[in-house]
Amino acid sequence: MGELKWEDAFLNVNCLQIMYYLAKYNPSIEAAKIAEKFKMSPEEVEEKLVKLAGLKIVDYEKNKGYTLTDKGMMSLYNFHTNYNSR
């Protein structure tokens, strides 16, 4: 498992799906529920979430799950705004 670079997080469709889902619903959610929602393997989702957490885009709280951080929300907003202005 290689380290995820900041820009790669926004070029990876699975990472983007996870970030948009967390942004829209902002749940504290377990990786298995995200995997079920997007028909991905739990291992793949967990791998992406751990990498996103390493970039401080998502946060993990034991017994609560994953949430999008303020930094993650702002980064996703900037990505979305810049992508749509092309």
mmCIF file of N, CA and C in Angstrom:
data_model
loop_
_atom_site.group_PDB
_atom_site.id
_atom_site.type_symbol
_atom_site.label_atom_id
_atom_site.label_comp_id
_atom_site.label_asym_id
_atom_site.label_seq_id
_atom_site.Cartn_x
_atom_site.Cartn_y
_atom_site.Cartn_z
ATOM 1 N N MET A 1 0.837 -1.171 0.000
ATOM 2 C CA MET A 1 0.000 0.000 0.000
ATOM 3 C C MET A 1 0.883 1.235 0.000
ATOM 4 N N GLY A 2 0.913 1.949 -1.140
ATOM 5 C CA GLY A 2 1.720 3.146 -1.201
ATOM 6 C C GLY A 2 1.027 4.335 -0.574
ATOM 7 N N GLU A 3 1.823 5.341 -0.305
ATOM 8 C CA GLU A 3 1.280 6.563 0.296
ATOM 9 C C GLU A 3 0.482 7.334 -0.749
ATOM 10 N N LEU A 4 -0.647 7.847 -0.369
ATOM 11 C CA LEU A 4 -1.500 8.629 -1.253
ATOM 12 C C LEU A 4 -1.034 10.076 -1.236
ATOM 13 N N LYS A 5 -0.820 10.633 -2.415
ATOM 14 C CA LYS A 5 -0.449 12.037 -2.520
ATOM 15 C C LYS A 5 -1.719 12.872 -2.562
ATOM 16 N N TRP A 6 -1.604 14.102 -2.109
ATOM 17 C CA TRP A 6 -2.754 14.997 -2.011
ATOM 18 C C TRP A 6 -3.541 15.054 -3.321
ATOM 19 N N GLU A 7 -2.853 15.355 -4.431
ATOM 20 C CA GLU A 7 -3.548 15.504 -5.708
ATOM 21 C C GLU A 7 -4.158 14.191 -6.190
ATOM 22 N N ASP A 8 -3.525 13.069 -5.845
ATOM 23 C CA ASP A 8 -4.055 11.767 -6.250
ATOM 24 C C ASP A 8 -5.387 11.456 -5.575
ATOM 25 N N ALA A 9 -5.605 11.985 -4.395
ATOM 26 C CA ALA A 9 -6.874 11.761 -3.695
ATOM 27 C C ALA A 9 -8.034 12.329 -4.501
ATOM 28 N N PHE A 10 -7.777 13.388 -5.255
ATOM 29 C CA PHE A 10 -8.831 14.029 -6.034
ATOM 30 C C PHE A 10 -8.886 13.521 -7.470
ATOM 31 N N LEU A 11 -7.986 12.626 -7.820
ATOM 32 C CA LEU A 11 -8.011 11.992 -9.133
ATOM 33 C C LEU A 11 -8.518 10.558 -9.055
ATOM 34 N N ASN A 12 -8.664 10.045 -7.859
ATOM 35 C CA ASN A 12 -9.119 8.674 -7.649
ATOM 36 C C ASN A 12 -10.635 8.677 -7.460
ATOM 37 N N VAL A 13 -11.339 8.005 -8.369
ATOM 38 C CA VAL A 13 -12.807 8.001 -8.338
ATOM 39 C C VAL A 13 -13.343 7.469 -7.018
ATOM 40 N N ASN A 14 -12.757 6.415 -6.496
ATOM 41 C CA ASN A 14 -13.243 5.844 -5.240
ATOM 42 C C ASN A 14 -13.038 6.802 -4.068
ATOM 43 N N CYS A 15 -11.906 7.474 -4.036
ATOM 44 C CA CYS A 15 -11.668 8.467 -2.976
ATOM 45 C C CYS A 15 -12.677 9.602 -3.081
ATOM 46 N N LEU A 16 -12.930 10.057 -4.303
ATOM 47 C CA LEU A 16 -13.894 11.141 -4.496
ATOM 48 C C LEU A 16 -15.300 10.728 -4.081
ATOM 49 N N GLN A 17 -15.707 9.504 -4.430
ATOM 50 C CA GLN A 17 -17.031 9.019 -4.018
ATOM 51 C C GLN A 17 -17.162 9.047 -2.500
ATOM 52 N N ILE A 18 -16.149 8.565 -1.832
ATOM 53 C CA ILE A 18 -16.162 8.528 -0.366
ATOM 54 C C ILE A 18 -16.236 9.943 0.197
ATOM 55 N N MET A 19 -15.418 10.854 -0.337
ATOM 56 C CA MET A 19 -15.412 12.227 0.172
ATOM 57 C C MET A 19 -16.748 12.923 -0.070
ATOM 58 N N TYR A 20 -17.310 12.766 -1.271
ATOM 59 C CA TYR A 20 -18.600 13.394 -1.560
ATOM 60 C C TYR A 20 -19.705 12.825 -0.682
ATOM 61 N N TYR A 21 -19.672 11.532 -0.438
ATOM 62 C CA TYR A 21 -20.678 10.911 0.430
ATOM 63 C C TYR A 21 -20.584 11.480 1.845
ATOM 64 N N LEU A 22 -19.365 11.555 2.360
ATOM 65 C CA LEU A 22 -19.175 12.114 3.700
ATOM 66 C C LEU A 22 -19.557 13.594 3.743
ATOM 67 N N ALA A 23 -19.272 14.318 2.659
ATOM 68 C CA ALA A 23 -19.622 15.741 2.616
ATOM 69 C C ALA A 23 -21.134 15.943 2.580
ATOM 70 N N LYS A 24 -21.814 15.119 1.811
ATOM 71 C CA LYS A 24 -23.261 15.282 1.658
ATOM 72 C C LYS A 24 -24.016 14.894 2.921
ATOM 73 N N TYR A 25 -23.627 13.773 3.498
ATOM 74 C CA TYR A 25 -24.370 13.262 4.644
ATOM 75 C C TYR A 25 -23.654 13.491 5.968
ATOM 76 N N ASN A 26 -22.347 13.791 5.890
ATOM 77 C CA ASN A 26 -21.478 14.009 7.044
ATOM 78 C C ASN A 26 -21.759 13.072 8.219
ATOM 79 N N PRO A 27 -21.842 11.802 7.906
ATOM 80 C CA PRO A 27 -22.082 10.858 9.003
ATOM 81 C C PRO A 27 -20.785 10.449 9.667
ATOM 82 N N SER A 28 -20.917 9.920 10.822
ATOM 83 C CA SER A 28 -19.834 9.134 11.398
ATOM 84 C C SER A 28 -20.193 7.723 10.975
ATOM 85 N N ILE A 29 -19.441 7.184 10.073
ATOM 86 C CA ILE A 29 -19.834 5.938 9.436
ATOM 87 C C ILE A 29 -18.669 4.965 9.386
ATOM 88 N N GLU A 30 -18.978 3.706 9.504
ATOM 89 C CA GLU A 30 -17.963 2.660 9.426
ATOM 90 C C GLU A 30 -17.627 2.367 7.967
ATOM 91 N N ALA A 31 -16.425 1.901 7.733
ATOM 92 C CA ALA A 31 -15.957 1.586 6.386
ATOM 93 C C ALA A 31 -16.851 0.552 5.707
ATOM 94 N N ALA A 32 -17.345 -0.420 6.450
ATOM 95 C CA ALA A 32 -18.187 -1.477 5.870
ATOM 96 C C ALA A 32 -19.468 -0.906 5.267
ATOM 97 N N LYS A 33 -20.030 0.121 5.876
ATOM 98 C CA LYS A 33 -21.259 0.735 5.348
ATOM 99 C C LYS A 33 -20.972 1.517 4.071
ATOM 100 N N ILE A 34 -19.823 2.157 4.002
ATOM 101 C CA ILE A 34 -19.426 2.852 2.776
ATOM 102 C C ILE A 34 -19.196 1.828 1.672
ATOM 103 N N ALA A 35 -18.548 0.735 2.003
ATOM 104 C CA ALA A 35 -18.289 -0.330 1.029
ATOM 105 C C ALA A 35 -19.599 -0.858 0.460
ATOM 106 N N GLU A 36 -20.561 -1.062 1.316
ATOM 107 C CA GLU A 36 -21.870 -1.554 0.888
ATOM 108 C C GLU A 36 -22.550 -0.540 -0.036
ATOM 109 N N LYS A 37 -22.492 0.722 0.313
ATOM 110 C CA LYS A 37 -23.122 1.786 -0.468
ATOM 111 C C LYS A 37 -22.557 1.854 -1.880
ATOM 112 N N PHE A 38 -21.248 1.714 -2.026
ATOM 113 C CA PHE A 38 -20.593 1.868 -3.322
ATOM 114 C C PHE A 38 -20.172 0.548 -3.956
ATOM 115 N N LYS A 39 -20.605 -0.554 -3.360
ATOM 116 C CA LYS A 39 -20.296 -1.892 -3.882
ATOM 117 C C LYS A 39 -18.792 -2.088 -4.087
ATOM 118 N N MET A 40 -18.057 -1.677 -3.065
ATOM 119 C CA MET A 40 -16.610 -1.857 -3.033
ATOM 120 C C MET A 40 -16.306 -2.850 -1.928
ATOM 121 N N SER A 41 -15.125 -3.424 -1.960
ATOM 122 C CA SER A 41 -14.750 -4.333 -0.879
ATOM 123 C C SER A 41 -14.452 -3.506 0.372
ATOM 124 N N PRO A 42 -14.775 -4.043 1.551
ATOM 125 C CA PRO A 42 -14.462 -3.325 2.790
ATOM 126 C C PRO A 42 -12.970 -3.009 2.915
ATOM 127 N N GLU A 43 -12.136 -3.915 2.424
ATOM 128 C CA GLU A 43 -10.684 -3.702 2.489
ATOM 129 C C GLU A 43 -10.266 -2.503 1.636
ATOM 130 N N GLU A 44 -10.863 -2.384 0.449
ATOM 131 C CA GLU A 44 -10.524 -1.269 -0.431
ATOM 132 C C GLU A 44 -10.949 0.062 0.195
ATOM 133 N N VAL A 45 -12.144 0.087 0.766
ATOM 134 C CA VAL A 45 -12.631 1.311 1.411
ATOM 135 C C VAL A 45 -11.748 1.667 2.603
ATOM 136 N N GLU A 46 -11.433 0.676 3.408
ATOM 137 C CA GLU A 46 -10.574 0.912 4.580
ATOM 138 C C GLU A 46 -9.217 1.467 4.146
ATOM 139 N N GLU A 47 -8.668 0.905 3.070
ATOM 140 C CA GLU A 47 -7.381 1.377 2.556
ATOM 141 C C GLU A 47 -7.474 2.848 2.143
ATOM 142 N N LYS A 48 -8.528 3.202 1.422
ATOM 143 C CA LYS A 48 -8.702 4.594 0.985
ATOM 144 C C LYS A 48 -8.900 5.524 2.184
ATOM 145 N N LEU A 49 -9.711 5.100 3.142
ATOM 146 C CA LEU A 49 -9.972 5.933 4.316
ATOM 147 C C LEU A 49 -8.715 6.159 5.149
ATOM 148 N N VAL A 50 -7.905 5.132 5.295
ATOM 149 C CA VAL A 50 -6.653 5.273 6.047
ATOM 150 C C VAL A 50 -5.736 6.272 5.336
ATOM 151 N N LYS A 51 -5.681 6.182 4.016
ATOM 152 C CA LYS A 51 -4.848 7.116 3.256
ATOM 153 C C LYS A 51 -5.396 8.540 3.333
ATOM 154 N N LEU A 52 -6.717 8.678 3.245
ATOM 155 C CA LEU A 52 -7.327 10.004 3.374
ATOM 156 C C LEU A 52 -7.126 10.564 4.778
ATOM 157 N N ALA A 53 -7.152 9.709 5.764
ATOM 158 C CA ALA A 53 -6.891 10.140 7.146
ATOM 159 C C ALA A 53 -5.451 10.627 7.282
ATOM 160 N N GLY A 54 -4.530 9.970 6.578
ATOM 161 C CA GLY A 54 -3.131 10.397 6.592
ATOM 162 C C GLY A 54 -2.945 11.791 6.020
ATOM 163 N N LEU A 55 -3.842 12.183 5.121
ATOM 164 C CA LEU A 55 -3.813 13.526 4.535
ATOM 165 C C LEU A 55 -4.662 14.518 5.333
ATOM 166 N N LYS A 56 -5.248 14.039 6.426
ATOM 167 C CA LYS A 56 -6.118 14.858 7.292
ATOM 168 C C LYS A 56 -7.405 15.288 6.579
ATOM 169 N N ILE A 57 -7.820 14.511 5.571
ATOM 170 C CA ILE A 57 -9.059 14.778 4.846
ATOM 171 C C ILE A 57 -10.238 14.161 5.587
ATOM 172 N N VAL A 58 -10.016 13.004 6.177
ATOM 173 C CA VAL A 58 -11.037 12.373 7.012
ATOM 174 C C VAL A 58 -10.451 12.116 8.390
ATOM 175 N N ASP A 59 -11.342 11.957 9.336
ATOM 176 C CA ASP A 59 -10.948 11.678 10.709
ATOM 177 C C ASP A 59 -11.643 10.398 11.136
ATOM 178 N N TYR A 60 -11.001 9.650 12.022
ATOM 179 C CA TYR A 60 -11.579 8.414 12.530
ATOM 180 C C TYR A 60 -11.699 8.502 14.043
ATOM 181 N N GLU A 61 -12.876 8.167 14.536
ATOM 182 C CA GLU A 61 -13.108 8.092 15.973
ATOM 183 C C GLU A 61 -13.601 6.695 16.301
ATOM 184 N N LYS A 62 -12.910 6.038 17.218
ATOM 185 C CA LYS A 62 -13.302 4.693 17.619
ATOM 186 C C LYS A 62 -14.751 4.717 18.101
ATOM 187 N N ASN A 63 -15.486 3.714 17.732
ATOM 188 C CA ASN A 63 -16.910 3.537 18.061
ATOM 189 C C ASN A 63 -17.839 4.514 17.345
ATOM 190 N N LYS A 64 -17.296 5.396 16.525
ATOM 191 C CA LYS A 64 -18.139 6.322 15.755
ATOM 192 C C LYS A 64 -17.921 6.163 14.262
ATOM 193 N N GLY A 65 -16.679 5.995 13.855
ATOM 194 C CA GLY A 65 -16.376 5.826 12.442
ATOM 195 C C GLY A 65 -15.669 7.031 11.846
ATOM 196 N N TYR A 66 -15.854 7.191 10.531
ATOM 197 C CA TYR A 66 -15.145 8.212 9.764
ATOM 198 C C TYR A 66 -16.029 9.423 9.501
ATOM 199 N N THR A 67 -15.410 10.587 9.519
ATOM 200 C CA THR A 67 -16.078 11.833 9.143
ATOM 201 C C THR A 67 -15.119 12.658 8.292
ATOM 202 N N LEU A 68 -15.679 13.530 7.486
ATOM 203 C CA LEU A 68 -14.876 14.452 6.699
ATOM 204 C C LEU A 68 -14.441 15.597 7.611
ATOM 205 N N THR A 69 -13.166 15.935 7.577
ATOM 206 C CA THR A 69 -12.660 17.035 8.404
ATOM 207 C C THR A 69 -13.005 18.379 7.754
ATOM 208 N N ASP A 70 -12.818 19.453 8.488
ATOM 209 C CA ASP A 70 -13.003 20.792 7.914
ATOM 210 C C ASP A 70 -12.047 20.995 6.745
ATOM 211 N N LYS A 71 -10.817 20.529 6.898
ATOM 212 C CA LYS A 71 -9.820 20.624 5.827
ATOM 213 C C LYS A 71 -10.289 19.831 4.612
ATOM 214 N N GLY A 72 -10.841 18.644 4.857
ATOM 215 C CA GLY A 72 -11.356 17.816 3.772
ATOM 216 C C GLY A 72 -12.532 18.470 3.075
ATOM 217 N N MET A 73 -13.426 19.056 3.850
ATOM 218 C CA MET A 73 -14.601 19.735 3.286
ATOM 219 C C MET A 73 -14.177 20.917 2.422
ATOM 220 N N MET A 74 -13.252 21.724 2.917
ATOM 221 C CA MET A 74 -12.780 22.885 2.164
ATOM 222 C C MET A 74 -12.031 22.450 0.899
ATOM 223 N N SER A 75 -11.224 21.428 1.009
ATOM 224 C CA SER A 75 -10.477 20.931 -0.148
ATOM 225 C C SER A 75 -11.419 20.387 -1.211
ATOM 226 N N LEU A 76 -12.429 19.664 -0.789
ATOM 227 C CA LEU A 76 -13.409 19.114 -1.720
ATOM 228 C C LEU A 76 -14.198 20.247 -2.383
ATOM 229 N N TYR A 77 -14.566 21.254 -1.614
ATOM 230 C CA TYR A 77 -15.267 22.424 -2.160
ATOM 231 C C TYR A 77 -14.398 23.119 -3.216
ATOM 232 N N ASN A 78 -13.124 23.343 -2.903
ATOM 233 C CA ASN A 78 -12.210 23.992 -3.852
ATOM 234 C C ASN A 78 -12.037 23.157 -5.110
ATOM 235 N N PHE A 79 -11.902 21.849 -4.947
ATOM 236 C CA PHE A 79 -11.778 20.952 -6.096
ATOM 237 C C PHE A 79 -13.022 21.059 -6.965
ATOM 238 N N HIS A 80 -14.181 20.966 -6.348
ATOM 239 C CA HIS A 80 -15.458 21.005 -7.067
ATOM 240 C C HIS A 80 -15.629 22.336 -7.801
ATOM 241 N N THR A 81 -15.322 23.429 -7.125
ATOM 242 C CA THR A 81 -15.451 24.759 -7.717
ATOM 243 C C THR A 81 -14.504 24.923 -8.900
ATOM 244 N N ASN A 82 -13.248 24.532 -8.727
ATOM 245 C CA ASN A 82 -12.261 24.667 -9.802
ATOM 246 C C ASN A 82 -12.562 23.735 -10.962
ATOM 247 N N TYR A 83 -13.034 22.529 -10.670
ATOM 248 C CA TYR A 83 -13.348 21.561 -11.727
ATOM 249 C C TYR A 83 -14.524 22.062 -12.562
ATOM 250 N N ASN A 84 -15.530 22.609 -11.910
ATOM 251 C CA ASN A 84 -16.722 23.082 -12.620
ATOM 252 C C ASN A 84 -16.496 24.383 -13.370
ATOM 253 N N SER A 85 -15.428 25.107 -13.065
ATOM 254 C CA SER A 85 -15.172 26.377 -13.746
ATOM 255 C C SER A 85 -14.343 26.195 -15.011
ATOM 256 N N ARG A 86 -13.992 24.971 -15.319
ATOM 257 C CA ARG A 86 -13.185 24.720 -16.531
ATOM 258 C C ARG A 86 -14.014 24.840 -17.773
#
